[in-house]
XYZ file of N, CA and C in Angstrom:
735
model
N -5.747 54.153 11.342
C -4.892 53.010 10.995
C -3.869 52.703 12.095
N -3.378 53.756 12.772
C -2.443 53.527 13.870
C -3.103 52.774 15.021
N -4.402 53.049 15.226
C -5.145 52.319 16.255
C -5.236 50.839 15.896
N -5.440 50.548 14.596
C -5.498 49.155 14.133
C -4.164 48.459 14.368
N -3.066 49.167 14.128
C -1.742 48.593 14.338
C -1.516 48.281 15.819
N -1.962 49.194 16.692
C -1.829 48.941 18.131
C -2.633 47.711 18.545
N -3.856 47.614 18.047
C -4.707 46.458 18.369
C -4.075 45.171 17.839
N -3.493 45.236 16.624
C -2.818 44.071 16.063
C -1.648 43.652 16.952
N -0.901 44.648 17.465
C 0.194 44.343 18.367
C -0.296 43.729 19.671
N -1.393 44.276 20.188
C -1.990 43.745 21.414
C -2.391 42.286 21.225
N -3.071 42.018 20.106
C -3.512 40.656 19.789
C -2.306 39.733 19.604
N -1.293 40.218 18.869
C -0.120 39.391 18.602
C 0.631 39.065 19.895
N 0.762 40.053 20.788
C 1.432 39.808 22.051
C 0.682 38.797 22.897
N -0.642 38.939 22.935
C -1.476 37.983 23.669
C -1.361 36.596 23.063
N -1.434 36.536 21.738
C -1.385 35.253 21.029
C -0.038 34.573 21.210
N 1.054 35.345 21.143
C 2.376 34.764 21.321
C 2.555 34.215 22.729
N 2.016 34.926 23.705
C 2.140 34.468 25.094
C 1.364 33.182 25.325
N 0.237 33.035 24.644
C -0.619 31.871 24.871
C -0.268 30.687 23.980
N 0.026 30.945 22.708
C 0.233 29.825 21.799
C 1.226 30.102 20.684
N 1.487 31.342 20.352
C 2.380 31.664 19.235
C 1.603 32.039 17.986
N 2.333 32.410 16.942
C 1.695 32.767 15.677
C 1.308 34.223 15.568
N 1.896 35.088 16.405
C 1.530 36.496 16.390
C 1.844 37.203 15.084
N 2.866 36.729 14.366
C 3.220 37.364 13.095
C 2.126 37.204 12.053
N 1.250 36.203 12.233
C 0.109 36.051 11.334
C -0.818 37.261 11.427
N -0.796 37.938 12.568
C -1.655 39.104 12.782
C -0.935 40.386 12.363
N 0.328 40.511 12.756
C 1.032 41.769 12.513
C 1.354 41.996 11.039
N 1.698 40.938 10.322
C 2.083 41.102 8.920
C 0.949 41.683 8.070
N -0.258 41.083 8.085
C -1.329 41.672 7.275
C -1.756 43.053 7.748
N -1.691 43.291 9.075
C -2.075 44.619 9.584
C -1.150 45.698 9.049
N 0.140 45.416 9.024
C 1.100 46.396 8.523
C 0.984 46.563 7.002
N 0.700 45.473 6.307
C 0.507 45.574 4.858
C -0.734 46.408 4.551
N -1.784 46.230 5.357
C -3.010 47.017 5.174
C -2.765 48.501 5.412
N -1.744 48.831 6.219
C -1.442 50.238 6.495
C -0.724 50.907 5.328
N -0.376 50.123 4.321
C 0.271 50.682 3.136
C 1.703 50.259 2.918
N 2.258 49.445 3.806
C 3.637 48.988 3.648
C 3.726 47.878 2.607
N 4.912 47.741 2.028
C 5.183 46.583 1.186
C 5.352 45.369 2.098
N 5.156 44.144 1.582
C 5.375 42.963 2.425
C 6.764 42.918 3.040
N 7.781 43.375 2.299
C 9.141 43.378 2.829
C 9.257 44.332 4.016
N 8.747 45.556 3.860
C 8.791 46.535 4.954
C 7.968 46.055 6.149
N 6.830 45.420 5.884
C 5.976 44.915 6.961
C 6.691 43.838 7.755
N 7.401 42.950 7.064
C 8.115 41.883 7.751
C 9.239 42.431 8.608
N 9.985 43.398 8.081
C 11.087 44.013 8.833
C 10.545 44.767 10.043
N 9.501 45.549 9.855
C 8.918 46.335 10.950
C 8.332 45.432 12.023
N 7.650 44.364 11.609
C 7.063 43.422 12.562
C 8.140 42.736 13.388
N 9.227 42.323 12.743
C 10.315 41.640 13.448
C 10.905 42.527 14.539
N 11.155 43.787 14.205
C 11.725 44.726 15.180
C 10.735 44.997 16.320
N 9.456 45.170 15.969
C 8.448 45.523 16.967
C 8.201 44.405 17.969
N 8.238 43.160 17.523
C 7.921 42.038 18.402
C 9.125 41.556 19.213
N 10.306 42.077 18.906
C 11.526 41.611 19.563
C 11.527 41.821 21.081
N 11.126 43.004 21.607
C 11.131 43.171 23.075
C 10.291 42.132 23.801
N 9.156 41.759 23.225
C 8.324 40.737 23.847
C 9.009 39.382 23.889
N 9.818 39.087 22.872
C 10.552 37.825 22.857
C 11.612 37.800 23.955
N 12.229 38.940 24.205
C 13.209 39.017 25.291
C 12.536 38.737 26.631
N 11.360 39.335 26.815
C 10.619 39.133 28.067
C 10.273 37.666 28.274
N 9.785 37.011 27.221
C 9.425 35.594 27.317
C 10.654 34.736 27.618
N 11.771 35.076 26.973
C 12.986 34.310 27.210
C 13.489 34.436 28.639
N 13.442 35.650 29.180
C 13.894 35.868 30.550
C 12.984 35.182 31.561
N 11.691 35.170 31.261
C 10.731 34.584 32.204
C 10.983 33.090 32.425
N 11.447 32.397 31.390
C 11.645 30.945 31.520
C 13.101 30.536 31.538
N 14.004 31.454 31.890
C 15.432 31.185 31.760
C 15.923 30.038 32.646
N 15.234 29.768 33.755
C 15.681 28.698 34.646
C 15.518 27.311 34.029
N 14.669 27.197 33.022
C 14.432 25.912 32.370
C 15.261 25.730 31.104
N 16.025 26.752 30.742
C 16.812 26.708 29.508
C 17.984 25.754 29.667
N 18.193 24.926 28.642
C 19.270 23.939 28.701
C 19.742 23.595 27.300
N 20.841 22.835 27.233
C 21.313 22.333 25.953
C 20.460 21.165 25.501
N 20.790 20.638 24.332
C 20.015 19.522 23.773
C 20.909 18.299 23.659
N 20.734 17.343 24.580
C 21.555 16.141 24.549
C 23.021 16.491 24.749
N 23.859 16.075 23.783
C 25.294 16.344 23.869
C 25.670 17.725 23.331
N 24.682 18.468 22.860
C 24.943 19.801 22.311
C 24.676 20.833 23.398
N 25.711 21.529 23.886
C 25.514 22.507 24.969
C 24.710 23.711 24.488
N 24.154 24.448 25.439
C 23.327 25.589 25.083
C 24.126 26.655 24.346
N 25.395 26.861 24.734
C 26.184 27.900 24.068
C 26.325 27.613 22.579
N 26.367 26.328 22.201
C 26.467 25.971 20.786
C 25.168 26.326 20.061
N 24.038 26.037 20.690
C 22.747 26.420 20.108
C 22.651 27.934 19.980
N 23.177 28.635 20.978
C 23.178 30.102 20.992
C 23.945 30.648 19.786
N 25.161 30.137 19.584
C 26.013 30.607 18.485
C 25.389 30.278 17.131
N 24.895 29.057 16.998
C 24.264 28.640 15.737
C 23.062 29.524 15.418
N 22.303 29.880 16.436
C 21.118 30.717 16.236
C 21.502 32.125 15.792
N 22.571 32.681 16.379
C 23.039 34.003 15.974
C 23.483 33.991 14.509
N 24.291 32.992 14.155
C 24.810 32.921 12.789
C 23.694 32.725 11.775
N 22.764 31.832 12.090
C 21.651 31.605 11.173
C 20.766 32.829 11.035
N 20.531 33.532 12.151
C 19.721 34.743 12.105
C 20.357 35.815 11.241
N 21.695 35.927 11.320
C 22.407 36.900 10.490
C 22.244 36.556 9.008
N 22.420 35.282 8.679
C 22.277 34.849 7.283
C 20.868 35.151 6.773
N 19.857 34.825 7.584
C 18.474 35.087 7.178
C 18.196 36.567 7.004
N 18.713 37.386 7.917
C 18.507 38.828 7.820
C 19.164 39.423 6.586
N 20.378 38.966 6.292
C 21.078 39.450 5.099
C 20.319 39.050 3.837
N 19.820 37.811 3.812
C 19.041 37.355 2.660
C 17.802 38.223 2.461
N 17.127 38.564 3.575
C 15.920 39.376 3.470
C 16.235 40.772 2.951
N 17.293 41.385 3.472
C 17.652 42.736 3.059
C 18.079 42.803 1.598
N 18.512 41.660 1.068
C 18.943 41.618 -0.326
C 17.898 40.988 -1.239
N 16.692 40.792 -0.715
C 15.584 40.286 -1.523
C 14.739 41.464 -2.000
N 14.596 41.661 -3.303
C 13.730 42.746 -3.791
C 12.313 42.608 -3.240
N 11.667 43.736 -2.965
C 10.325 43.718 -2.385
C 9.350 42.925 -3.246
N 9.484 43.019 -4.581
C 8.570 42.307 -5.473
C 8.732 40.798 -5.354
N 9.994 40.355 -5.171
C 10.256 38.923 -5.011
C 9.688 38.438 -3.683
N 9.928 39.218 -2.619
C 9.418 38.822 -1.307
C 7.900 38.753 -1.307
N 7.258 39.681 -2.023
C 5.794 39.687 -2.105
C 5.282 38.387 -2.714
N 6.005 37.851 -3.703
C 5.591 36.591 -4.317
C 5.850 35.407 -3.390
N 6.832 35.545 -2.508
C 7.159 34.460 -1.580
C 6.219 34.397 -0.383
N 5.637 35.542 -0.014
C 4.841 35.624 1.213
C 3.750 34.555 1.305
N 2.909 34.339 0.252
C 1.868 33.315 0.391
C 2.432 31.933 0.709
N 3.566 31.594 0.107
C 4.174 30.286 0.353
C 4.765 30.215 1.754
N 5.363 31.307 2.222
C 5.917 31.329 3.575
C 4.817 31.202 4.624
N 3.707 31.906 4.399
C 2.584 31.823 5.345
C 1.971 30.432 5.315
N 1.856 29.846 4.111
C 1.340 28.476 3.990
C 2.236 27.508 4.756
N 3.552 27.643 4.587
C 4.494 26.776 5.275
C 4.392 26.938 6.789
N 4.361 28.200 7.247
C 4.275 28.465 8.683
C 2.972 27.930 9.264
N 1.875 28.071 8.518
C 0.582 27.561 8.984
C 0.613 26.048 9.105
N 1.205 25.383 8.106
C 1.293 23.921 8.139
C 2.134 23.451 9.316
N 3.251 24.151 9.577
C 4.112 23.799 10.705
C 3.374 24.015 12.024
N 2.671 25.142 12.112
C 1.918 25.452 13.331
C 0.857 24.375 13.585
N 0.123 23.992 12.528
C -0.926 22.976 12.668
C -0.328 21.636 13.063
N 0.771 21.290 12.427
C 1.419 20.010 12.747
C 1.920 19.999 14.190
N 2.576 21.089 14.584
C 3.088 21.164 15.943
C 1.992 21.192 16.991
N 0.839 21.761 16.635
C -0.262 21.899 17.591
C -1.069 20.618 17.754
N -1.293 19.888 16.655
C -2.281 18.813 16.684
C -1.768 17.430 16.292
N -0.612 17.338 15.643
C -0.193 16.047 15.118
C 1.151 15.560 15.641
N 2.001 16.488 16.150
C 3.336 16.090 16.589
C 3.251 15.264 17.861
N 4.013 14.164 17.901
C 4.072 13.315 19.088
C 5.436 13.502 19.734
N 5.420 13.698 21.048
C 6.677 13.880 21.777
C 6.981 12.642 22.606
N 8.228 12.552 23.050
C 8.609 11.476 23.945
C 8.943 10.179 23.253
N 9.054 10.164 21.942
C 9.405 8.959 21.214
C 10.926 8.859 21.151
N 11.485 7.983 21.964
C 12.933 7.878 22.060
C 13.563 7.459 20.744
N 12.847 6.736 19.923
C 13.385 6.268 18.668
C 13.564 7.374 17.660
N 12.998 8.552 17.924
C 13.090 9.660 16.991
C 14.187 10.650 17.368
N 14.937 10.378 18.431
C 15.947 11.311 18.887
C 17.057 11.463 17.852
N 17.521 12.689 17.693
C 18.579 12.988 16.733
C 19.831 13.397 17.488
N 20.991 13.277 16.830
C 22.266 13.568 17.458
C 22.608 15.043 17.452
N 23.757 15.403 18.063
C 24.138 16.815 18.183
C 24.395 17.492 16.841
N 24.984 16.786 15.882
C 25.255 17.400 14.578
C 23.957 17.707 13.853
N 23.039 16.738 13.875
C 21.739 16.945 13.233
C 20.963 18.059 13.923
N 21.063 18.124 15.250
C 20.378 19.178 16.003
C 20.934 20.551 15.650
N 22.264 20.662 15.568
C 22.898 21.934 15.222
C 22.513 22.365 13.808
N 22.502 21.415 12.870
C 22.139 21.738 11.493
C 20.690 22.194 11.404
N 19.805 21.463 12.109
C 18.382 21.827 12.100
C 18.193 23.223 12.681
N 18.883 23.523 13.780
C 18.745 24.838 14.410
C 19.279 25.939 13.505
N 20.362 25.667 12.791
C 20.943 26.651 11.880
C 19.960 26.980 10.760
N 19.336 25.953 10.179
C 18.373 26.172 9.096
C 17.133 26.901 9.609
N 16.700 26.543 10.814
C 15.541 27.227 11.409
C 15.885 28.689 11.673
N 17.115 28.950 12.114
C 17.543 30.324 12.399
C 17.593 31.162 11.115
N 18.022 30.558 10.011
C 18.013 31.272 8.727
C 16.579 31.642 8.364
N 15.682 30.667 8.485
C 14.271 30.928 8.210
C 13.723 31.984 9.157
N 14.139 31.915 10.429
C 13.669 32.883 11.417
C 14.128 34.292 11.104
N 15.387 34.446 10.676
C 15.880 35.764 10.322
C 15.244 36.307 9.060
N 14.791 35.386 8.187
C 14.209 35.804 6.911
C 12.719 36.119 7.032
N 11.991 35.246 7.732
C 10.534 35.422 7.833
C 10.039 35.263 9.255
N 10.280 34.137 9.874
C 9.995 33.977 11.296
C 8.692 33.289 11.656
N 7.686 33.310 10.779
C 6.408 32.696 11.116
C 6.537 31.196 11.321
N 6.151 30.699 12.495
C 6.186 29.266 12.766
C 7.501 28.754 13.320
N 8.481 29.642 13.593
C 9.779 29.148 14.066
C 9.676 28.478 15.428
N 8.719 28.927 16.250
C 8.575 28.328 17.574
C 8.297 26.838 17.496
N 7.389 26.453 16.610
C 7.056 25.039 16.504
C 8.129 24.250 15.768
N 8.825 24.902 14.839
C 9.962 24.245 14.204
C 11.023 23.908 15.248
N 11.338 24.872 16.115
C 12.341 24.637 17.148
C 11.865 23.638 18.185
N 10.596 23.741 18.572
C 10.064 22.809 19.561
C 10.172 21.377 19.056
N 9.859 21.183 17.774
C 9.958 19.846 17.185
C 11.409 19.366 17.192
N 12.329 20.237 16.764
C 13.743 19.845 16.692
C 14.312 19.547 18.077
N 13.999 20.385 19.053
C 14.564 20.215 20.392
C 14.002 18.994 21.109
N 12.716 18.733 20.925
C 12.155 17.527 21.548
C 12.694 16.262 20.872
N 12.934 16.339 19.571
C 13.537 15.195 18.880
C 14.987 14.990 19.317
N 15.605 16.064 19.821
C 16.974 15.953 20.343
C 16.994 15.414 21.771
N 15.817 15.221 22.354
C 15.733 14.590 23.667
C 15.293 15.477 24.808
N 14.990 16.746 24.540
C 14.569 17.635 25.616
C 13.122 17.381 26.012
N 12.812 17.435 27.303
C 11.412 17.410 27.729
C 10.688 18.640 27.166
N 9.407 18.530 26.975
C 8.646 19.602 26.335
C 8.789 20.933 27.069
N 8.752 20.897 28.408
C 8.842 22.137 29.190
C 10.178 22.835 28.956
N 11.272 22.064 28.991
C 12.590 22.648 28.751
C 12.758 23.099 27.301
N 12.186 22.318 26.391
C 12.268 22.685 24.976
C 11.552 24.006 24.733
N 10.396 24.201 25.390
C 9.643 25.434 25.223
C 10.410 26.641 25.727
N 11.032 26.523 26.909
C 11.806 27.639 27.466
C 13.047 27.912 26.629
N 13.706 26.858 26.176
C 14.920 27.020 25.375
C 14.617 27.662 24.030
N 13.546 27.254 23.396
C 13.208 27.827 22.083
C 12.809 29.295 22.226
N 12.234 29.708 23.357
C 11.913 31.126 23.563
C 13.179 31.975 23.573
N 14.207 31.493 24.261
C 15.470 32.226 24.303
C 16.126 32.237 22.931
N 16.138 31.083 22.256
C 16.788 30.998 20.953
C 16.060 31.824 19.900
N 14.742 31.933 20.023
C 13.984 32.782 19.096
C 14.414 34.235 19.247
N 14.600 34.661 20.501
C 15.062 36.034 20.733
C 16.471 36.226 20.203
N 17.315 35.201 20.371
C 18.703 35.288 19.909
C 18.768 35.436 18.395
N 18.055 34.563 17.673
C 18.136 34.615 16.207
C 17.499 35.896 15.664
N 16.450 36.369 16.307
C 15.834 37.608 15.861
C 16.683 38.826 16.230
N 17.470 38.714 17.311
C 18.366 39.809 17.675
C 19.355 40.077 16.544
N 19.848 38.994 15.935
C 20.777 39.140 14.816
C 20.122 39.898 13.678
N 18.890 39.509 13.361
C 18.175 40.157 12.266
C 17.820 41.598 12.621
N 17.400 41.822 13.877
C 16.990 43.168 14.295
C 18.148 44.156 14.164
N 19.357 43.741 14.543
C 20.522 44.617 14.423
C 20.710 45.055 12.972
N 20.503 44.130 12.052
C 20.629 44.457 10.628
C 19.485 45.361 10.164
N 18.291 45.103 10.699
C 17.098 45.826 10.236
C 17.048 47.271 10.744
N 17.745 47.560 11.846
C 17.649 48.892 12.451
C 18.101 50.010 11.512
N 18.967 49.679 10.575
C 19.453 50.700 9.641
C 18.778 50.602 8.275
N 17.782 49.724 8.163
C 17.112 49.543 6.875
C 16.125 50.680 6.608
N 16.109 51.215 5.401
C 15.115 52.252 5.054
C 13.693 51.688 5.006
N 13.571 50.351 5.014
C 12.258 49.711 4.986
C 11.601 49.668 6.372
N 12.375 49.990 7.415
C 11.833 49.969 8.779
C 11.024 51.233 9.032
N 9.761 51.078 9.409
C 8.876 52.199 9.735
C 8.844 52.339 11.258
N 9.604 53.306 11.774
C 9.791 53.417 13.220
C 8.493 53.724 13.963
N 7.684 54.627 13.446
C 6.452 54.996 14.152
C 5.567 53.778 14.346
N 5.357 53.029 13.271
C 4.512 51.842 13.350
C 5.148 50.767 14.236
N 6.484 50.664 14.180
C 7.165 49.663 15.001
C 6.985 49.949 16.489
N 7.073 51.233 16.870
C 6.920 51.605 18.280
C 5.486 51.334 18.750
N 4.512 51.706 17.920
C 3.107 51.488 18.286
C 2.798 50.001 18.372
N 3.267 49.258 17.376
C 3.043 47.808 17.362
C 3.728 47.148 18.547
N 4.966 47.577 18.836
C 5.711 47.002 19.945
C 5.052 47.277 21.293
N 4.516 48.491 21.457
C 3.827 48.821 22.709
C 2.600 47.940 22.892
N 1.849 47.758 21.814
C 0.683 46.883 21.884
C 1.077 45.451 22.192
N 2.163 44.980 21.565
C 2.608 43.601 21.774
C 3.063 43.363 23.210
N 3.741 44.348 23.796
C 4.187 44.194 25.180
C 2.995 44.173 26.134
N 2.002 45.041 25.866
C 0.792 45.035 26.691
C 0.047 43.713 26.539
N -0.048 43.235 25.302
C -0.714 41.961 25.070
C 0.012 40.808 25.733
N 1.343 40.880 25.753
C 2.116 39.833 26.415
C 1.849 39.776 27.904
N 1.698 40.969 28.528
C 1.379 41.000 29.961
C 0.004 40.402 30.228
N -0.958 40.750 29.366
C -2.305 40.174 29.504
C -2.247 38.670 29.284
N -1.444 38.242 28.281
C -1.327 36.820 27.994
C -0.728 36.036 29.137
N 0.252 36.635 29.824
C 0.850 35.970 30.982
C -0.186 35.745 32.080
N -1.068 36.734 32.255
C -2.128 36.601 33.259
C -3.169 35.564 32.844
N -3.462 35.529 31.535
C -4.546 34.673 31.039
C -4.079 33.273 30.645
N -2.780 33.005 30.789
C -2.217 31.769 30.268
C -2.949 30.520 30.738
N -3.375 30.517 32.000
C -4.037 29.339 32.544
C -5.561 29.504 32.591
N -6.080 30.514 31.890
C -7.521 30.768 31.913
C -8.163 30.653 30.533
N -7.352 30.305 29.520
C -7.872 30.212 28.155
C -7.684 28.795 27.650
N -8.694 28.278 26.954
C -8.601 26.956 26.347
C -7.604 27.026 25.196
N -6.424 26.471 25.409
C -5.347 26.597 24.426
C -5.685 25.903 23.105
N -6.392 24.777 23.172
C -6.731 24.076 21.933
C -7.634 24.923 21.046
N -8.598 25.609 21.657
C -9.476 26.493 20.895
C -8.668 27.616 20.255
N -7.717 28.170 21.019
C -6.881 29.241 20.485
C -6.041 28.754 19.315
N -5.495 27.558 19.429
C -4.674 27.017 18.348
C -5.510 26.787 17.087
N -6.727 26.302 17.272
C -7.616 26.126 16.119
C -7.868 27.467 15.445
N -8.090 28.503 16.261
C -8.336 29.837 15.715
C -7.116 30.343 14.947
N -5.915 30.085 15.474
C -4.694 30.529 14.808
C -4.534 29.851 13.456
N -4.786 28.543 13.419
C -4.676 27.816 12.150
C -5.697 28.337 11.146
N -6.914 28.614 11.612
C -7.936 29.173 10.721
C -7.502 30.530 10.167
N -6.889 31.344 11.025
C -6.376 32.647 10.576
C -5.307 32.447 9.506
N -4.405 31.504 9.760
C -3.338 31.234 8.806
C -3.870 30.739 7.469
N -4.871 29.864 7.506
C -5.467 29.348 6.273
C -6.149 30.464 5.501
N -6.927 31.292 6.231
C -7.624 32.404 5.576
C -6.634 33.385 4.961
N -5.548 33.681 5.696
C -4.545 34.606 5.191
C -3.841 34.020 3.970
N -3.526 32.731 4.021
C -2.866 32.083 2.888
C -3.739 32.137 1.645
N -5.013 31.787 1.804
C -5.929 31.825 0.655
C -6.038 33.236 0.099
N -6.172 34.206 1.017
C -6.287 35.592 0.580
C -5.059 36.066 -0.165
N -3.877 35.653 0.296
C -2.643 36.075 -0.350
C -2.453 35.432 -1.718
N -2.937 34.187 -1.867
C -2.847 33.533 -3.166
C -3.880 34.118 -4.153
N -5.088 34.377 -3.629
C -6.136 34.909 -4.504
C -5.845 36.342 -4.904
N -5.406 37.143 -3.930
C -5.127 38.542 -4.208
C -3.802 38.929 -3.567
N -2.697 38.594 -4.207
C -1.382 38.893 -3.634
C -1.129 40.389 -3.527
N -0.288 40.748 -2.541
C 0.027 42.157 -2.332
C 1.136 42.596 -3.286
């Protein structure tokens, strides 16, 4: 089972580097190892965090604020929202979280599909102001601290609607994802639900997968990968509704 967790981490790291959605792989793998959905979510968040730092640092030169909202404001909002989400998760009974998981995965899958295949960028008429951008980022950060699946596309949509070019929005959301998860990770480190052995193995696999993903980034058909991710999300959602954990 530990080998399966390492492979799941490897796949998730590769998938996150290429297109995102790695939590779709790590969550079921950890649940299959015997963890509760709550423990699996906490362990996955901690394990994938180092890879998020690496991605954020790699694109730091493209990181910027959104319109009239400076980057430091997005940074602070992301920290606060991540803390709120993490606290909510730690105070959610495992049985309640288990019932929420199918809906969270369904939501994340829908967001991923929309962001991958239906979202249109560059529409000046859709630009939102700094207050709306800050509010959207705060709500996304709460969701990110609580569950995290699909936050990349939620942020990409919000930042591009705030006027950022796609390239800058992608680099900025990578840093902000690490920031909001850092808040949650600090809270999760003392949680009895965190399985350290599995987190270390999963994290090692994810970091290795991220390195492979960086090399393969321009050698893989991204559209095919995105289709595969959505199919995984749909299959996982159906499975969770038919036979919840």
